[in-house]
């Protein structure tokens, strides 16, 4: 009898174990952990668009604060001002920023680059000639009455918006071109092709405005 009791007890224990293990058998997660992890929702990763950082800017702070209407004679391109009589030309190879519009204030670098030359030339006055790595050339002329009105020197690297001098004359003439020997005259000054609409000179305000518009900072 004792032997039979032991057998029945063993059978009972086995039955209890089998019954208790049934939930585990029915659960796929117990035998298939990979399937379980695949049920976990993956967090969607959204890439943030990088904000466009301008590489061009205005030569005076006031231009960022209010819309300024420049006269035809100040603008780039064909104007109503006679620039040359022989041959006759009304073409303006840069942009003039008068003190009545921008004040006798600091002149800011419109594009990063290296100062190639600080010099005086008749017809240009004291000028700052900057060459940028991307091939652009910026010339600030006619607005500095004294050497101490210019804050930079040859070989110095300037950043966008850095003060390069102070407007003390009637206006600053800003000329922009691409690195090309044809804009340099025989004396080594960056004034070749004065008043010639031959594609050498570019529209400064268009270049600046187009770049600022990408960053939502278009003012003029």
PDB file of C-alpha atoms in Angstrom:
ATOM      1  CA  UNK A   1       0.000   0.000   0.000  1.00  0.00           C
ATOM      2  CA  UNK A   2       2.798   2.326   0.895  1.00  0.00           C
ATOM      3  CA  UNK A   3       4.355   1.773  -2.514  1.00  0.00           C
ATOM      4  CA  UNK A   4       1.082   2.543  -4.271  1.00  0.00           C
ATOM      5  CA  UNK A   5       0.636   5.688  -2.148  1.00  0.00           C
ATOM      6  CA  UNK A   6       4.080   6.918  -3.111  1.00  0.00           C
ATOM      7  CA  UNK A   7       3.327   6.329  -6.801  1.00  0.00           C
ATOM      8  CA  UNK A   8       0.039   8.204  -6.532  1.00  0.00           C
ATOM      9  CA  UNK A   9       1.750  11.063  -4.676  1.00  0.00           C
ATOM     10  CA  UNK A  10       4.419  11.291  -7.408  1.00  0.00           C
ATOM     11  CA  UNK A  11       1.753  11.284 -10.109  1.00  0.00           C
ATOM     12  CA  UNK A  12      -0.121  14.044  -8.266  1.00  0.00           C
ATOM     13  CA  UNK A  13       3.008  16.216  -8.007  1.00  0.00           C
ATOM     14  CA  UNK A  14       3.754  15.750 -11.723  1.00  0.00           C
ATOM     15  CA  UNK A  15       0.172  16.694 -12.590  1.00  0.00           C
ATOM     16  CA  UNK A  16       0.401  19.859 -10.457  1.00  0.00           C
ATOM     17  CA  UNK A  17       3.689  20.873 -12.131  1.00  0.00           C
ATOM     18  CA  UNK A  18       2.234  20.271 -15.627  1.00  0.00           C
ATOM     19  CA  UNK A  19      -0.882  22.272 -14.805  1.00  0.00           C
ATOM     20  CA  UNK A  20       1.147  25.184 -13.366  1.00  0.00           C
ATOM     21  CA  UNK A  21       3.431  25.326 -16.408  1.00  0.00           C
ATOM     22  CA  UNK A  22       0.610  25.652 -18.943  1.00  0.00           C
ATOM     23  CA  UNK A  23       0.610  29.530 -19.002  1.00  0.00           C
ATOM     24  CA  UNK A  24       4.319  29.464 -19.846  1.00  0.00           C
ATOM     25  CA  UNK A  25       3.779  27.089 -22.761  1.00  0.00           C
ATOM     26  CA  UNK A  26       1.064  29.304 -24.157  1.00  0.00           C
ATOM     27  CA  UNK A  27       3.161  32.404 -23.917  1.00  0.00           C
ATOM     28  CA  UNK A  28       5.273  33.084 -26.994  1.00  0.00           C
ATOM     29  CA  UNK A  29       7.324  35.570 -25.017  1.00  0.00           C
ATOM     30  CA  UNK A  30       8.659  32.767 -22.808  1.00  0.00           C
ATOM     31  CA  UNK A  31      10.030  30.692 -25.676  1.00  0.00           C
ATOM     32  CA  UNK A  32      10.517  33.498 -28.236  1.00  0.00           C
ATOM     33  CA  UNK A  33      12.002  36.597 -26.593  1.00  0.00           C
ATOM     34  CA  UNK A  34      12.953  37.990 -30.026  1.00  0.00           C
ATOM     35  CA  UNK A  35       9.300  38.070 -31.067  1.00  0.00           C
ATOM     36  CA  UNK A  36       8.495  39.876 -27.847  1.00  0.00           C
ATOM     37  CA  UNK A  37      11.048  42.631 -28.356  1.00  0.00           C
ATOM     38  CA  UNK A  38       9.816  43.174 -31.891  1.00  0.00           C
ATOM     39  CA  UNK A  39       6.470  44.213 -30.421  1.00  0.00           C
ATOM     40  CA  UNK A  40       8.074  47.203 -28.709  1.00  0.00           C
ATOM     41  CA  UNK A  41       7.391  50.360 -30.625  1.00  0.00           C
ATOM     42  CA  UNK A  42      10.430  52.181 -31.758  1.00  0.00           C
ATOM     43  CA  UNK A  43      10.480  55.879 -31.070  1.00  0.00           C
ATOM     44  CA  UNK A  44      10.376  57.840 -34.270  1.00  0.00           C
ATOM     45  CA  UNK A  45      13.539  59.865 -34.772  1.00  0.00           C
ATOM     46  CA  UNK A  46      12.953  63.187 -36.467  1.00  0.00           C
ATOM     47  CA  UNK A  47      15.962  65.087 -37.732  1.00  0.00           C
ATOM     48  CA  UNK A  48      15.879  68.796 -37.059  1.00  0.00           C
ATOM     49  CA  UNK A  49      16.695  70.967 -40.001  1.00  0.00           C
ATOM     50  CA  UNK A  50      19.774  73.050 -39.433  1.00  0.00           C
ATOM     51  CA  UNK A  51      19.178  76.759 -39.532  1.00  0.00           C
ATOM     52  CA  UNK A  52      20.926  78.501 -42.388  1.00  0.00           C
ATOM     53  CA  UNK A  53      23.748  80.681 -41.154  1.00  0.00           C
ATOM     54  CA  UNK A  54      24.365  83.697 -43.416  1.00  0.00           C
ATOM     55  CA  UNK A  55      27.850  84.260 -44.815  1.00  0.00           C
ATOM     56  CA  UNK A  56      27.023  87.755 -46.087  1.00  0.00           C
ATOM     57  CA  UNK A  57      25.770  90.792 -44.222  1.00  0.00           C
ATOM     58  CA  UNK A  58      25.172  94.523 -44.488  1.00  0.00           C
ATOM     59  CA  UNK A  59      28.043  97.003 -44.079  1.00  0.00           C
ATOM     60  CA  UNK A  60      26.106  99.075 -41.512  1.00  0.00           C
ATOM     61  CA  UNK A  61      23.965  98.052 -38.518  1.00  0.00           C
ATOM     62  CA  UNK A  62      21.227 100.501 -39.440  1.00  0.00           C
ATOM     63  CA  UNK A  63      20.448  98.492 -42.548  1.00  0.00           C
ATOM     64  CA  UNK A  64      19.244  95.632 -40.323  1.00  0.00           C
ATOM     65  CA  UNK A  65      16.828  97.874 -38.450  1.00  0.00           C
ATOM     66  CA  UNK A  66      14.841  99.664 -41.124  1.00  0.00           C
ATOM     67  CA  UNK A  67      14.108  99.724 -44.825  1.00  0.00           C
ATOM     68  CA  UNK A  68      16.156 102.380 -46.602  1.00  0.00           C
ATOM     69  CA  UNK A  69      15.310 103.762 -50.019  1.00  0.00           C
ATOM     70  CA  UNK A  70      18.543 104.486 -51.825  1.00  0.00           C
ATOM     71  CA  UNK A  71      18.669 106.916 -54.730  1.00  0.00           C
ATOM     72  CA  UNK A  72      19.235 105.665 -58.253  1.00  0.00           C
ATOM     73  CA  UNK A  73      22.735 107.139 -58.321  1.00  0.00           C
ATOM     74  CA  UNK A  74      23.710 105.111 -55.256  1.00  0.00           C
ATOM     75  CA  UNK A  75      22.615 101.772 -56.646  1.00  0.00           C
ATOM     76  CA  UNK A  76      24.540  99.264 -58.714  1.00  0.00           C
ATOM     77  CA  UNK A  77      24.055  99.128 -62.472  1.00  0.00           C
ATOM     78  CA  UNK A  78      22.719 101.646 -64.954  1.00  0.00           C
ATOM     79  CA  UNK A  79      21.807 104.856 -63.119  1.00  0.00           C
ATOM     80  CA  UNK A  80      20.700 108.381 -63.928  1.00  0.00           C
ATOM     81  CA  UNK A  81      24.135 109.759 -63.123  1.00  0.00           C
ATOM     82  CA  UNK A  82      26.737 110.238 -65.848  1.00  0.00           C
ATOM     83  CA  UNK A  83      29.883 108.421 -64.714  1.00  0.00           C
ATOM     84  CA  UNK A  84      32.108 108.954 -67.702  1.00  0.00           C
ATOM     85  CA  UNK A  85      31.975 111.165 -70.780  1.00  0.00           C
ATOM     86  CA  UNK A  86      34.378 109.374 -73.087  1.00  0.00           C
ATOM     87  CA  UNK A  87      33.023 106.857 -73.667  1.00  0.00           C
ATOM     88  CA  UNK A  88      29.732 107.935 -72.132  1.00  0.00           C
ATOM     89  CA  UNK A  89      28.640 105.674 -69.283  1.00  0.00           C
ATOM     90  CA  UNK A  90      25.925 105.729 -66.639  1.00  0.00           C
ATOM     91  CA  UNK A  91      27.019 102.421 -65.182  1.00  0.00           C
ATOM     92  CA  UNK A  92      27.790 102.301 -61.450  1.00  0.00           C
ATOM     93  CA  UNK A  93      30.130  99.429 -60.537  1.00  0.00           C
ATOM     94  CA  UNK A  94      29.187  99.241 -56.858  1.00  0.00           C
ATOM     95  CA  UNK A  95      26.796 100.469 -54.201  1.00  0.00           C
ATOM     96  CA  UNK A  96      27.065 103.764 -52.302  1.00  0.00           C
ATOM     97  CA  UNK A  97      26.004 103.953 -48.661  1.00  0.00           C
ATOM     98  CA  UNK A  98      25.680 107.628 -47.757  1.00  0.00           C
ATOM     99  CA  UNK A  99      26.106 109.000 -44.253  1.00  0.00           C
ATOM    100  CA  UNK A 100      22.617 110.526 -44.446  1.00  0.00           C
ATOM    101  CA  UNK A 101      21.197 106.969 -44.653  1.00  0.00           C
ATOM    102  CA  UNK A 102      23.584 105.025 -42.426  1.00  0.00           C
ATOM    103  CA  UNK A 103      25.293 107.689 -40.324  1.00  0.00           C
ATOM    104  CA  UNK A 104      28.958 108.217 -39.622  1.00  0.00           C
ATOM    105  CA  UNK A 105      29.152 104.773 -38.096  1.00  0.00           C
ATOM    106  CA  UNK A 106      31.347 101.683 -38.109  1.00  0.00           C
ATOM    107  CA  UNK A 107      31.809  99.962 -41.459  1.00  0.00           C
ATOM    108  CA  UNK A 108      31.256  96.216 -41.107  1.00  0.00           C
ATOM    109  CA  UNK A 109      32.785  93.440 -43.181  1.00  0.00           C
ATOM    110  CA  UNK A 110      30.071  92.099 -45.497  1.00  0.00           C
ATOM    111  CA  UNK A 111      31.906  88.786 -45.995  1.00  0.00           C
ATOM    112  CA  UNK A 112      34.766  87.000 -44.248  1.00  0.00           C
ATOM    113  CA  UNK A 113      38.176  87.201 -45.882  1.00  0.00           C
ATOM    114  CA  UNK A 114      41.751  88.414 -45.658  1.00  0.00           C
ATOM    115  CA  UNK A 115      42.827  92.018 -46.066  1.00  0.00           C
ATOM    116  CA  UNK A 116      44.848  92.134 -49.259  1.00  0.00           C
ATOM    117  CA  UNK A 117      45.676  95.813 -49.212  1.00  0.00           C
ATOM    118  CA  UNK A 118      44.970  99.095 -47.427  1.00  0.00           C
ATOM    119  CA  UNK A 119      45.957 101.920 -49.723  1.00  0.00           C
ATOM    120  CA  UNK A 120      45.201 105.343 -51.168  1.00  0.00           C
ATOM    121  CA  UNK A 121      44.382 105.849 -54.806  1.00  0.00           C
ATOM    122  CA  UNK A 122      43.188 109.009 -56.526  1.00  0.00           C
ATOM    123  CA  UNK A 123      39.526 108.573 -57.403  1.00  0.00           C
ATOM    124  CA  UNK A 124      39.125 105.871 -54.744  1.00  0.00           C
ATOM    125  CA  UNK A 125      40.544 107.610 -51.711  1.00  0.00           C
ATOM    126  CA  UNK A 126      41.658 105.350 -48.895  1.00  0.00           C
ATOM    127  CA  UNK A 127      40.350 101.855 -49.486  1.00  0.00           C
ATOM    128  CA  UNK A 128      40.251  98.410 -47.896  1.00  0.00           C
ATOM    129  CA  UNK A 129      40.622  95.497 -50.302  1.00  0.00           C
ATOM    130  CA  UNK A 130      39.565  92.082 -48.988  1.00  0.00           C
ATOM    131  CA  UNK A 131      39.811  88.719 -50.754  1.00  0.00           C
ATOM    132  CA  UNK A 132      37.652  85.822 -49.574  1.00  0.00           C
ATOM    133  CA  UNK A 133      38.347  82.086 -49.752  1.00  0.00           C
ATOM    134  CA  UNK A 134      35.341  81.459 -51.982  1.00  0.00           C
ATOM    135  CA  UNK A 135      36.752  83.712 -54.704  1.00  0.00           C
ATOM    136  CA  UNK A 136      34.829  86.879 -53.924  1.00  0.00           C
ATOM    137  CA  UNK A 137      36.519  90.243 -53.580  1.00  0.00           C
ATOM    138  CA  UNK A 138      35.174  93.156 -51.562  1.00  0.00           C
ATOM    139  CA  UNK A 139      36.435  96.725 -51.894  1.00  0.00           C
ATOM    140  CA  UNK A 140      35.423  99.486 -49.469  1.00  0.00           C
ATOM    141  CA  UNK A 141      36.414 102.865 -50.817  1.00  0.00           C
ATOM    142  CA  UNK A 142      35.819 106.634 -50.816  1.00  0.00           C
ATOM    143  CA  UNK A 143      34.558 106.813 -47.219  1.00  0.00           C
ATOM    144  CA  UNK A 144      37.673 106.977 -45.053  1.00  0.00           C
ATOM    145  CA  UNK A 145      39.154 110.456 -44.667  1.00  0.00           C
ATOM    146  CA  UNK A 146      42.116 109.454 -42.480  1.00  0.00           C
ATOM    147  CA  UNK A 147      44.292 106.409 -41.965  1.00  0.00           C
ATOM    148  CA  UNK A 148      43.034 106.032 -38.399  1.00  0.00           C
ATOM    149  CA  UNK A 149      39.494 105.645 -39.755  1.00  0.00           C
ATOM    150  CA  UNK A 150      40.575 102.172 -40.928  1.00  0.00           C
ATOM    151  CA  UNK A 151      40.871  99.501 -38.230  1.00  0.00           C
ATOM    152  CA  UNK A 152      42.420  96.632 -40.199  1.00  0.00           C
ATOM    153  CA  UNK A 153      45.753  96.011 -41.870  1.00  0.00           C
ATOM    154  CA  UNK A 154      47.193  93.898 -44.653  1.00  0.00           C
ATOM    155  CA  UNK A 155      47.213  90.158 -43.967  1.00  0.00           C
ATOM    156  CA  UNK A 156      44.569  90.354 -41.247  1.00  0.00           C
ATOM    157  CA  UNK A 157      41.659  87.928 -41.361  1.00  0.00           C
ATOM    158  CA  UNK A 158      38.276  89.556 -40.851  1.00  0.00           C
ATOM    159  CA  UNK A 159      35.020  87.871 -39.908  1.00  0.00           C
ATOM    160  CA  UNK A 160      31.544  88.666 -41.155  1.00  0.00           C
ATOM    161  CA  UNK A 161      30.270  91.735 -39.319  1.00  0.00           C
ATOM    162  CA  UNK A 162      33.677  92.745 -37.957  1.00  0.00           C
ATOM    163  CA  UNK A 163      34.399  96.466 -37.805  1.00  0.00           C
ATOM    164  CA  UNK A 164      36.922  97.342 -40.492  1.00  0.00           C
ATOM    165  CA  UNK A 165      36.714 101.100 -40.124  1.00  0.00           C
ATOM    166  CA  UNK A 166      34.441 104.098 -39.683  1.00  0.00           C
ATOM    167  CA  UNK A 167      32.614 106.098 -42.319  1.00  0.00           C
ATOM    168  CA  UNK A 168      33.874 109.657 -41.991  1.00  0.00           C
ATOM    169  CA  UNK A 169      33.339 110.846 -45.572  1.00  0.00           C
ATOM    170  CA  UNK A 170      30.118 111.371 -47.501  1.00  0.00           C
ATOM    171  CA  UNK A 171      29.651 107.693 -48.379  1.00  0.00           C
ATOM    172  CA  UNK A 172      31.206 104.255 -48.642  1.00  0.00           C
ATOM    173  CA  UNK A 173      31.377 102.738 -52.092  1.00  0.00           C
ATOM    174  CA  UNK A 174      31.206  98.942 -51.883  1.00  0.00           C
ATOM    175  CA  UNK A 175      32.394  97.019 -54.914  1.00  0.00           C
ATOM    176  CA  UNK A 176      32.204  93.228 -55.226  1.00  0.00           C
ATOM    177  CA  UNK A 177      33.702  90.991 -57.889  1.00  0.00           C
ATOM    178  CA  UNK A 178      35.224  87.541 -58.284  1.00  0.00           C
ATOM    179  CA  UNK A 179      38.963  86.912 -58.112  1.00  0.00           C
ATOM    180  CA  UNK A 180      40.082  87.813 -61.598  1.00  0.00           C
ATOM    181  CA  UNK A 181      43.099  89.803 -62.767  1.00  0.00           C
ATOM    182  CA  UNK A 182      40.873  91.922 -65.027  1.00  0.00           C
ATOM    183  CA  UNK A 183      39.553  93.996 -62.128  1.00  0.00           C
ATOM    184  CA  UNK A 184      43.104  95.130 -61.251  1.00  0.00           C
ATOM    185  CA  UNK A 185      44.687  98.001 -63.157  1.00  0.00           C
ATOM    186  CA  UNK A 186      48.335  98.403 -64.182  1.00  0.00           C
ATOM    187  CA  UNK A 187      49.141 100.135 -60.884  1.00  0.00           C
ATOM    188  CA  UNK A 188      47.939  97.185 -58.841  1.00  0.00           C
ATOM    189  CA  UNK A 189      44.758  98.863 -57.611  1.00  0.00           C
ATOM    190  CA  UNK A 190      41.379  97.083 -57.726  1.00  0.00           C
ATOM    191  CA  UNK A 191      39.782  99.602 -60.050  1.00  0.00           C
ATOM    192  CA  UNK A 192      40.167  98.132 -63.515  1.00  0.00           C
ATOM    193  CA  UNK A 193      37.116  98.447 -65.745  1.00  0.00           C
ATOM    194  CA  UNK A 194      35.771 101.500 -63.971  1.00  0.00           C
ATOM    195  CA  UNK A 195      32.268 102.296 -65.210  1.00  0.00           C
ATOM    196  CA  UNK A 196      32.367  99.375 -67.655  1.00  0.00           C
ATOM    197  CA  UNK A 197      29.352  97.085 -67.633  1.00  0.00           C
ATOM    198  CA  UNK A 198      31.267  94.037 -68.835  1.00  0.00           C
ATOM    199  CA  UNK A 199      30.280  91.519 -66.146  1.00  0.00           C
ATOM    200  CA  UNK A 200      33.366  92.119 -64.012  1.00  0.00           C
ATOM    201  CA  UNK A 201      31.468  93.789 -61.179  1.00  0.00           C
ATOM    202  CA  UNK A 202      28.568  92.223 -59.294  1.00  0.00           C
ATOM    203  CA  UNK A 203      25.554  93.708 -57.525  1.00  0.00           C
ATOM    204  CA  UNK A 204      26.532  93.925 -53.824  1.00  0.00           C
ATOM    205  CA  UNK A 205      23.036  94.307 -52.436  1.00  0.00           C
ATOM    206  CA  UNK A 206      21.660  91.398 -54.452  1.00  0.00           C
ATOM    207  CA  UNK A 207      24.408  89.087 -53.180  1.00  0.00           C
ATOM    208  CA  UNK A 208      23.845  90.203 -49.589  1.00  0.00           C
ATOM    209  CA  UNK A 209      20.041  90.165 -49.729  1.00  0.00           C
ATOM    210  CA  UNK A 210      19.848  86.776 -51.439  1.00  0.00           C
ATOM    211  CA  UNK A 211      22.009  85.226 -48.732  1.00  0.00           C
ATOM    212  CA  UNK A 212      20.187  86.891 -45.827  1.00  0.00           C
ATOM    213  CA  UNK A 213      16.834  85.872 -47.290  1.00  0.00           C
ATOM    214  CA  UNK A 214      17.775  82.201 -46.814  1.00  0.00           C
ATOM    215  CA  UNK A 215      18.031  82.870 -43.094  1.00  0.00           C
ATOM    216  CA  UNK A 216      14.910  85.048 -42.948  1.00  0.00           C
ATOM    217  CA  UNK A 217      16.931  88.190 -42.273  1.00  0.00           C
ATOM    218  CA  UNK A 218      16.187  90.095 -45.426  1.00  0.00           C
ATOM    219  CA  UNK A 219      15.654  93.812 -44.728  1.00  0.00           C
ATOM    220  CA  UNK A 220      16.426  95.861 -47.825  1.00  0.00           C
TER     221      UNK A 220
END
